CSV table of C-alpha atoms in Angstrom, one decimal:
chain,number,residue,atom,x,y,z
J,1,MET,CA,0.0,0.0,0.0
J,2,MET,CA,1.3,3.4,-0.9
J,3,THR,CA,1.0,6.0,1.8
J,4,ASN,CA,1.2,9.8,1.4
J,5,ALA,CA,4.7,9.6,2.8
J,6,VAL,CA,5.9,8.6,-0.6
J,7,ILE,CA,3.7,10.6,-2.8
J,8,ASP,CA,6.2,13.5,-3.3
J,9,LYS,CA,9.0,10.9,-4.0
J,10,GLN,CA,6.9,9.3,-6.7
J,11,ARG,CA,6.1,12.5,-8.4
J,12,ARG,CA,9.8,13.5,-8.3
J,13,GLN,CA,10.7,10.2,-9.9
J,14,PHE,CA,8.0,10.7,-12.6
J,15,ILE,CA,9.3,14.2,-13.3
J,16,SER,CA,12.9,13.0,-13.5
J,17,THR,CA,12.0,10.6,-16.3
J,18,SER,CA,9.8,13.1,-18.2
J,19,VAL,CA,11.1,14.1,-21.6
J,20,LEU,CA,10.6,17.7,-20.8
J,21,VAL,CA,12.7,18.0,-17.7
J,22,SER,CA,15.7,18.8,-19.8
J,23,SER,CA,13.7,21.8,-21.1
J,24,CYS,CA,13.4,23.0,-17.5
J,25,ALA,CA,17.2,23.1,-17.3
J,26,ALA,CA,17.4,25.1,-20.5
J,27,VAL,CA,14.8,27.5,-19.3
J,28,ALA,CA,16.6,28.1,-16.0
J,29,GLY,CA,19.5,29.9,-17.7
J,30,SER,CA,17.3,32.3,-19.5
J,31,GLY,CA,15.1,33.7,-16.7
J,32,PHE,CA,12.2,32.3,-18.7
J,33,LEU,CA,8.7,31.9,-17.3
J,34,GLY,CA,6.9,30.9,-20.5
J,35,SER,CA,7.2,31.2,-24.3
J,36,VAL,CA,4.1,29.4,-25.4
J,37,GLN,CA,0.6,29.0,-23.9
J,38,ALA,CA,-3.0,29.1,-24.8
J,39,GLN,CA,-5.1,32.2,-24.7
J,40,THR,CA,-2.9,34.8,-23.1
J,41,PRO,CA,-3.4,38.6,-23.2
J,42,SER,CA,-0.4,38.9,-25.7
J,43,ALA,CA,-1.3,35.7,-27.6
J,44,SER,CA,-1.7,35.3,-31.3
J,45,VAL,CA,-2.9,32.3,-33.3
J,46,ASN,CA,-0.8,31.2,-36.2
J,47,ALA,CA,-1.9,29.5,-39.4
J,48,ARG,CA,-1.8,26.1,-37.8
J,49,GLY,CA,-4.2,27.2,-35.1
J,50,VAL,CA,-1.5,27.1,-32.4
J,51,THR,CA,-1.7,29.8,-29.8
J,52,SER,CA,1.6,31.3,-28.8
J,53,THR,CA,2.9,34.3,-26.8
J,54,ARG,CA,6.1,36.1,-26.2
J,55,LYS,CA,8.7,35.1,-23.6
J,56,ASN,CA,8.3,36.1,-20.0
J,57,SER,CA,4.6,35.8,-20.4
J,58,ARG,CA,2.5,37.9,-18.0
J,59,ARG,CA,-1.2,38.3,-17.3
J,60,LYS,CA,-3.5,40.9,-15.8
J,61,LEU,CA,-5.7,40.6,-12.8
J,62,GLY,CA,-7.8,43.7,-13.2
J,63,GLN,CA,-5.1,46.3,-13.6
J,64,LEU,CA,-2.5,44.3,-11.7
J,65,GLU,CA,0.1,42.7,-13.9
J,66,VAL,CA,1.7,39.4,-12.7
J,67,SER,CA,3.5,36.4,-14.1
J,68,SER,CA,1.3,33.8,-15.8
J,69,ILE,CA,1.9,31.3,-13.0
J,70,GLY,CA,2.3,32.3,-9.4
J,71,LEU,CA,3.6,30.4,-6.3
J,72,GLY,CA,1.4,29.5,-3.4
J,73,VAL,CA,3.2,29.8,-0.1
J,74,GLN,CA,0.9,27.8,2.1
J,75,ASN,CA,2.6,24.6,3.0
J,76,MET,CA,6.0,25.9,3.7
J,77,ALA,CA,5.5,25.9,7.5
J,78,ARG,CA,3.7,22.5,7.5
J,79,THR,CA,3.1,20.2,4.5
J,80,TYR,CA,-0.1,18.2,3.7
J,81,GLN,CA,1.8,15.2,5.1
J,82,THR,CA,2.3,17.1,8.4
J,83,THR,CA,6.1,17.3,8.1
J,84,ILE,CA,7.9,20.6,8.8
J,85,PRO,CA,10.0,21.7,5.8
J,86,ALA,CA,13.5,23.1,6.2
J,87,ARG,CA,13.1,26.9,6.2
J,88,PRO,CA,16.3,27.5,4.1
J,89,LYS,CA,15.0,25.2,1.4
J,90,MET,CA,11.7,27.1,1.3
J,91,ILE,CA,13.5,30.4,0.9
J,92,GLU,CA,15.6,28.9,-1.8
J,93,ILE,CA,12.5,27.7,-3.7
J,94,ILE,CA,10.9,31.1,-3.5
J,95,ARG,CA,14.0,32.8,-4.7
J,96,THR,CA,14.4,30.3,-7.5
J,97,ALA,CA,10.8,30.9,-8.6
J,98,TYR,CA,11.7,34.6,-8.9
J,99,GLU,CA,14.9,33.9,-10.8
J,100,ARG,CA,12.7,31.8,-13.2
J,101,GLY,CA,10.3,34.6,-13.9
J,102,VAL,CA,7.6,34.2,-11.2
J,103,THR,CA,6.5,37.5,-9.8
J,104,PHE,CA,3.3,36.6,-8.0
J,105,PHE,CA,3.5,35.1,-4.5
J,106,ASP,CA,0.4,34.2,-2.5
J,107,THR,CA,0.1,33.6,1.3
J,108,ALA,CA,-2.2,34.3,4.2
J,109,GLU,CA,-2.1,35.0,7.9
J,110,ALA,CA,-3.9,31.6,8.4
J,111,TYR,CA,-1.0,29.7,6.8
J,112,GLY,CA,1.2,28.7,9.8
J,113,PRO,CA,-0.6,30.6,11.2
J,114,LEU,CA,1.6,33.7,10.5
J,115,GLU,CA,4.7,31.7,9.8
J,116,CYS,CA,4.3,31.4,6.0
J,117,GLU,CA,4.2,35.2,5.8
J,118,ARG,CA,7.5,35.4,7.7
J,119,ILE,CA,9.1,32.9,5.3
J,120,LEU,CA,7.8,34.8,2.3
J,121,GLY,CA,8.9,38.1,3.7
J,122,GLU,CA,12.5,36.9,4.3
J,123,ALA,CA,12.7,35.3,0.9
J,124,ILE,CA,11.6,38.2,-1.2
J,125,GLU,CA,13.3,41.0,0.8
J,126,PRO,CA,16.2,41.3,-1.7
J,127,PHE,CA,13.7,41.9,-4.6
J,128,ARG,CA,10.6,43.1,-2.9
J,129,ASN,CA,9.9,45.9,-5.4
J,130,LYS,CA,10.0,43.6,-8.3
J,131,VAL,CA,7.3,41.2,-7.2
J,132,VAL,CA,3.6,41.2,-6.3
J,133,ILE,CA,2.6,39.7,-3.0
J,134,THR,CA,-0.8,38.8,-1.6
J,135,SER,CA,-2.1,37.9,1.8
J,136,LYS,CA,-5.5,37.2,3.4
J,137,PHE,CA,-7.4,38.1,6.5
J,138,GLY,CA,-10.7,36.8,7.8
J,139,TRP,CA,-10.3,33.8,10.0
J,140,ASN,CA,-10.4,34.4,13.7
J,141,ILE,CA,-6.7,34.6,14.3
J,142,ASP,CA,-4.9,36.7,16.8
J,143,PRO,CA,-2.6,39.0,14.7
J,144,GLN,CA,0.1,38.9,17.4
J,145,THR,CA,0.2,35.3,18.7
J,146,GLY,CA,-1.4,33.4,15.8
J,147,GLU,CA,-3.8,31.7,18.2
J,148,ARG,CA,-6.9,30.5,16.4
J,149,GLY,CA,-10.4,31.2,17.6
J,150,PRO,CA,-13.7,29.9,16.3
J,151,GLY,CA,-15.2,31.2,13.1
J,152,LEU,CA,-14.5,34.4,11.2
J,153,ILE,CA,-13.7,38.0,12.0
J,154,SER,CA,-13.7,40.9,9.5
J,155,ARG,CA,-14.6,43.8,11.7
J,156,PRO,CA,-12.8,46.9,10.3
J,157,GLU,CA,-10.7,47.5,13.3
J,158,HIS,CA,-9.6,43.9,13.3
J,159,ILE,CA,-8.7,44.1,9.6
J,160,LYS,CA,-6.4,47.0,10.3
J,161,ARG,CA,-4.7,45.3,13.1
J,162,ALA,CA,-4.2,42.2,11.0
J,163,VAL,CA,-2.6,44.2,8.2
J,164,GLU,CA,-0.2,45.8,10.6
J,165,GLY,CA,1.0,42.4,11.6
J,166,MET,CA,1.2,41.3,8.0
J,167,LEU,CA,3.4,44.2,7.0
J,168,LYS,CA,5.9,43.4,9.8
J,169,ARG,CA,6.0,39.7,8.9
J,170,LEU,CA,6.3,40.3,5.2
J,171,ARG,CA,9.0,43.0,5.7
J,172,THR,CA,7.2,45.5,3.5
J,173,ASP,CA,5.3,48.7,3.6
J,174,ARG,CA,2.4,47.6,1.5
J,175,ILE,CA,0.5,44.5,0.4
J,176,ASP,CA,-0.1,44.5,-3.3
J,177,LEU,CA,-3.3,42.4,-3.2
J,178,LEU,CA,-5.2,41.7,0.0
J,179,TYR,CA,-8.0,39.2,0.1
J,180,GLN,CA,-10.9,38.6,2.5
J,181,HIS,CA,-10.2,34.9,3.1
J,182,ARG,CA,-13.9,34.1,3.7
J,183,VAL,CA,-16.9,36.4,3.9
J,184,ASP,CA,-17.9,37.2,7.5
J,185,PRO,CA,-21.7,36.7,8.0
J,186,GLN,CA,-21.7,39.2,10.8
J,187,VAL,CA,-20.1,42.2,8.9
J,188,PRO,CA,-21.5,44.0,5.9
J,189,ILE,CA,-19.2,43.7,2.9
J,190,GLU,CA,-19.4,47.5,2.5
J,191,ASP,CA,-17.8,47.9,5.9
J,192,VAL,CA,-15.0,45.5,4.9
J,193,ALA,CA,-14.5,47.6,1.7
J,194,GLY,CA,-14.5,50.7,3.8
J,195,ALA,CA,-11.6,49.4,5.9
J,196,ILE,CA,-9.7,48.6,2.7
J,197,LYS,CA,-10.3,52.1,1.4
J,198,ASP,CA,-8.7,53.5,4.6
J,199,LEU,CA,-5.7,51.1,4.2
J,200,ARG,CA,-5.4,52.1,0.5
J,201,ALA,CA,-5.4,55.8,1.4
J,202,GLN,CA,-2.5,55.1,3.8
J,203,GLY,CA,-0.7,53.2,1.0
J,204,LYS,CA,-0.7,49.9,3.0
J,205,VAL,CA,-2.9,48.0,0.6
J,206,LEU,CA,-2.9,48.6,-3.2
J,207,HIS,CA,-5.5,46.2,-4.5
J,208,TRP,CA,-8.1,43.9,-2.8
J,209,GLY,CA,-10.1,40.8,-3.5
J,210,LEU,CA,-12.3,38.1,-2.0
J,211,SER,CA,-11.9,34.3,-1.6
J,212,GLU,CA,-14.6,31.6,-1.9
J,213,MET,CA,-17.3,34.3,-1.8
J,214,GLY,CA,-20.9,34.1,-3.1
J,215,LEU,CA,-22.0,36.1,-6.1
J,216,ASN,CA,-24.0,38.8,-4.2
J,217,PRO,CA,-21.2,39.7,-1.9
J,218,LEU,CA,-18.9,40.0,-4.8
J,219,ARG,CA,-21.2,42.3,-6.7
J,220,ARG,CA,-21.7,44.4,-3.5
J,221,ALA,CA,-18.0,44.6,-2.8
J,222,HIS,CA,-17.1,45.5,-6.3
J,223,ALA,CA,-19.8,48.3,-6.3
J,224,GLU,CA,-18.3,49.7,-3.1
J,225,LEU,CA,-14.6,49.4,-4.1
J,226,PRO,CA,-13.5,47.8,-7.4
J,227,VAL,CA,-12.2,44.2,-6.8
J,228,THR,CA,-9.0,43.2,-8.6
J,229,ALA,CA,-9.2,39.5,-8.2
J,230,VAL,CA,-11.1,36.6,-6.6
J,231,GLN,CA,-9.6,33.4,-5.4
J,232,SER,CA,-11.4,30.0,-5.2
J,233,GLU,CA,-10.6,26.4,-5.7
J,234,TYR,CA,-10.6,25.6,-9.4
J,235,SER,CA,-9.0,22.8,-11.4
J,236,MET,CA,-9.9,19.8,-13.6
J,237,LEU,CA,-10.8,18.1,-10.4
J,238,TRP,CA,-13.2,20.9,-9.2
J,239,ARG,CA,-14.9,23.0,-11.9
J,240,GLY,CA,-17.5,24.7,-9.7
J,241,PRO,CA,-16.5,28.3,-10.6
J,242,GLU,CA,-17.3,27.8,-14.3
J,243,LYS,CA,-21.1,28.0,-13.8
J,244,GLU,CA,-21.4,31.4,-12.2
J,245,VAL,CA,-18.3,32.8,-10.7
J,246,LEU,CA,-16.2,33.0,-13.9
J,247,PRO,CA,-19.0,34.6,-15.9
J,248,LEU,CA,-19.4,37.2,-13.2
J,249,CYS,CA,-15.7,37.9,-13.1
J,250,GLU,CA,-15.7,38.4,-16.9
J,251,GLU,CA,-18.7,40.7,-16.6
J,252,LEU,CA,-17.0,42.9,-13.9
J,253,GLY,CA,-13.5,42.8,-15.3
J,254,ILE,CA,-12.1,40.9,-12.2
J,255,GLY,CA,-9.2,38.5,-12.4
J,256,PHE,CA,-9.4,34.9,-11.1
J,257,VAL,CA,-6.8,33.1,-9.1
J,258,PRO,CA,-7.3,29.3,-8.7
J,259,TRP,CA,-6.1,27.8,-5.5
J,260,SER,CA,-5.3,24.1,-5.5
J,261,PRO,CA,-4.9,24.1,-9.3
J,262,LEU,CA,-3.4,20.6,-9.1
J,263,GLY,CA,-6.2,19.2,-7.0
J,264,VAL,CA,-4.0,19.0,-3.9
J,265,GLY,CA,-1.6,16.7,-5.8
J,266,PHE,CA,-4.2,14.5,-7.4
J,267,LEU,CA,-3.6,15.9,-10.9
J,268,THR,CA,0.2,15.3,-10.7
J,269,GLY,CA,-0.3,11.6,-11.2
J,270,ALA,CA,1.4,10.7,-7.9
J,271,ILE,CA,-1.8,9.3,-6.3
J,272,ASP,CA,-3.2,5.9,-7.2
J,273,GLU,CA,-5.9,3.5,-5.8
J,274,MET,CA,-3.6,2.3,-3.1
J,275,THR,CA,-2.9,5.7,-1.7
J,276,ARG,CA,-3.9,6.4,1.9
J,277,PHE,CA,-3.4,9.7,3.7
J,278,ALA,CA,-1.9,10.1,7.1
J,279,ASP,CA,-3.7,11.4,10.2
J,280,GLY,CA,-3.5,15.2,10.1
J,281,ASP,CA,-3.5,15.4,6.3
J,282,PHE,CA,-6.7,17.2,5.5
J,283,ARG,CA,-7.1,15.2,2.3
J,284,LYS,CA,-8.0,12.2,4.5
J,285,THR,CA,-11.2,14.1,5.4
J,286,GLU,CA,-12.2,14.8,1.7
J,287,THR,CA,-14.6,12.2,0.4
J,288,ARG,CA,-13.3,12.6,-3.1
J,289,PHE,CA,-10.1,10.8,-2.0
J,290,SER,CA,-11.8,8.1,0.1
J,291,PRO,CA,-11.2,4.5,-0.9
J,292,GLU,CA,-14.9,4.4,-2.0
J,293,THR,CA,-14.5,7.2,-4.6
J,294,LEU,CA,-10.9,7.1,-5.5
J,295,ALA,CA,-11.2,4.3,-8.0
J,296,ASN,CA,-13.8,6.2,-9.9
J,297,ASN,CA,-12.0,9.5,-9.8
J,298,LEU,CA,-8.7,8.1,-11.0
J,299,ALA,CA,-10.3,8.2,-14.5
J,300,LEU,CA,-9.3,11.8,-14.5
J,301,VAL,CA,-5.7,11.0,-13.6
J,302,ARG,CA,-5.6,8.5,-16.5
J,303,LEU,CA,-6.9,11.2,-18.8
J,304,VAL,CA,-4.3,13.7,-17.7
J,305,LYS,CA,-1.5,11.2,-18.0
J,306,ALA,CA,-2.7,10.3,-21.5
J,307,TRP,CA,-2.5,13.9,-22.6
J,308,ALA,CA,0.9,14.3,-20.9
J,309,ASP,CA,2.1,11.4,-23.1
J,310,ARG,CA,0.5,12.9,-26.1
J,311,LYS,CA,2.2,16.3,-25.5
J,312,LYS,CA,5.4,14.7,-24.2
J,313,THR,CA,5.2,16.6,-20.9
J,314,THR,CA,4.0,15.9,-17.3
J,315,PRO,CA,0.5,15.6,-15.9
J,316,ALA,CA,1.0,18.7,-13.7
J,317,ARG,CA,1.8,20.8,-16.8
J,318,ILE,CA,-1.2,19.6,-18.6
J,319,ALA,CA,-3.4,20.5,-15.6
J,320,LEU,CA,-2.0,24.0,-15.3
J,321,ALA,CA,-1.9,24.7,-19.0
J,322,TRP,CA,-5.6,23.7,-19.2
J,323,LEU,CA,-6.4,26.4,-16.6
J,324,LEU,CA,-4.3,29.0,-18.5
J,325,ALA,CA,-6.3,28.1,-21.6
J,326,GLN,CA,-9.7,28.8,-20.0
J,327,LYS,CA,-9.4,32.6,-19.7
J,328,PRO,CA,-6.6,35.1,-20.2
J,329,TRP,CA,-7.2,36.6,-16.8
J,330,ILE,CA,-6.8,33.3,-14.9
J,331,VAL,CA,-3.5,32.9,-12.9
J,332,PRO,CA,-3.0,29.6,-11.0
J,333,ILE,CA,-0.9,29.6,-7.9
J,334,PRO,CA,0.4,26.0,-7.4
J,335,GLY,CA,2.2,25.5,-4.1
J,336,THR,CA,5.1,23.3,-3.5
J,337,THR,CA,7.9,22.5,-1.0
J,338,GLN,CA,10.0,20.6,-3.6
J,339,MET,CA,12.3,22.3,-6.1
J,340,ALA,CA,11.6,19.7,-8.8
J,341,HIS,CA,7.9,20.4,-8.5
J,342,LEU,CA,8.5,24.1,-8.8
J,343,LEU,CA,10.4,23.7,-12.0
J,344,ASP,CA,7.8,21.3,-13.4
J,345,ASN,CA,4.9,23.7,-12.6
J,346,ILE,CA,6.4,26.8,-14.1
J,347,GLY,CA,7.1,24.9,-17.3
J,348,ALA,CA,3.4,24.6,-17.9
J,349,THR,CA,3.5,27.7,-20.0
J,350,GLU,CA,5.5,25.7,-22.6
J,351,VAL,CA,2.5,23.5,-23.3
J,352,ILE,CA,0.8,24.2,-26.6
J,353,PHE,CA,-2.9,23.5,-27.0
J,354,THR,CA,-4.5,24.0,-30.4
J,355,ALA,CA,-8.2,24.9,-30.6
J,356,ASP,CA,-8.9,21.2,-31.6
J,357,ASP,CA,-6.8,20.0,-28.7
J,358,LEU,CA,-8.9,22.0,-26.2
J,359,GLN,CA,-12.2,20.9,-27.8
J,360,ALA,CA,-11.1,17.3,-27.5
J,361,LEU,CA,-9.8,17.6,-24.0
J,362,ASN,CA,-12.8,19.4,-22.7
J,363,ALA,CA,-15.1,16.7,-24.3
J,364,GLU,CA,-13.2,14.0,-22.5
J,365,LEU,CA,-13.3,15.9,-19.3
J,366,ALA,CA,-17.1,16.3,-19.6
J,367,GLY,CA,-17.4,12.5,-19.7
J,368,ILE,CA,-15.9,12.1,-16.2
J,369,THR,CA,-18.0,12.6,-13.1
J,370,ILE,CA,-16.1,13.2,-10.0
J,371,GLN,CA,-17.5,11.6,-6.9
J,372,GLY,CA,-17.2,12.9,-3.3
J,373,GLU,CA,-17.0,16.4,-1.8
J,374,ARG,CA,-14.0,18.7,-2.2
J,375,LEU,CA,-14.0,19.7,1.5
J,376,PRO,CA,-15.6,18.5,4.7
J,377,ALA,CA,-19.1,20.0,5.3
J,378,ALA,CA,-17.9,22.0,8.2
J,379,VAL,CA,-15.3,23.8,6.0
J,380,LEU,CA,-17.6,24.1,3.0
J,381,ALA,CA,-20.1,26.0,5.2
J,382,PHE,CA,-17.7,28.9,5.1
J,383,SER,CA,-17.8,29.2,1.2
J,384,GLY,CA,-20.5,31.1,-0.6
J,385,VAL,CA,-21.6,32.9,2.6
J,386,GLU,CA,-23.9,35.9,2.4
J,387,ALA,CA,-22.8,39.2,4.1
J,388,PRO,CA,-25.5,41.1,6.0
J,389,LEU,CA,-26.8,44.3,4.7
J,390,ARG,CA,-25.5,47.5,6.3
């Protein structure tokens, strides 16, 4: 039986035998983020129907320009498998990402709590003014101690206290993009926007966004203070935002940042029907990964692997390139604590999808029904929450 203790090792072995790993090495010397991808703001379609773009590809979230793929700094204080990564290695990964062209780094006070902000702040200090950093408030976390309380808290005075702590931990004077991590059912979204307005007037926050919000709070928030980006889970494994959230983002001119774009490791091909997750690994609580549903859901992994073989690349790159192809204002933020995974992920911008490729891939995806829930009910209850009227 394969346990999650060897999942990362299996993926690294898979990557090392991939025919495109050599291209990662070539890319490393050029400061390259991506030369070819589907449907980017600067893209053009040639006579063969292949979509391509210039080197160092970038995208816009609203008016905020970032690299086409970002880096999620969530597990650098504690991995899914409950291990504690070596801090110097995490700093090296972040700095290597920057050297390879990544300019978009995502964290939150809840990650650690607080510790991932400290790691990111130390890592980017030498090039702070050349990157875009995000953080998030909203969970009931003491800004000084990191102690967790029950539920959510987005009272304006708390938001301002939280941001002061973030600035110290991130070693910066401003947060480029600040998200409300979850909508607080006790605080009008207009009051939240008002706190952000005050922080913007002080230069401490430049842009703002929401995460896992419902449609009505997003409309209300955007009317009060234009929203730059929203963040929600989105991948081949979970396509929920396609029905309503993505159309609303397109209508309002808001960027979209998928978290868990690799399906918490599922889409890398490193999980099989024998995989079992350790106690403390939250994936153990997700019914989509239970033994009862895993056999069915692995049809998606087989599909991604087939396309990786077809494109002579890796499953992770197929999954990320598919997201990039959906809209030019989508910027995935895969997280990792492994250098090999970082190089694999940022190479997704090399993958070429023709219009026919995308049509065929989407048709195959439509034939797969994922069983099980993406999160436990107690956690899902915090998504799509309505904010009270003022």
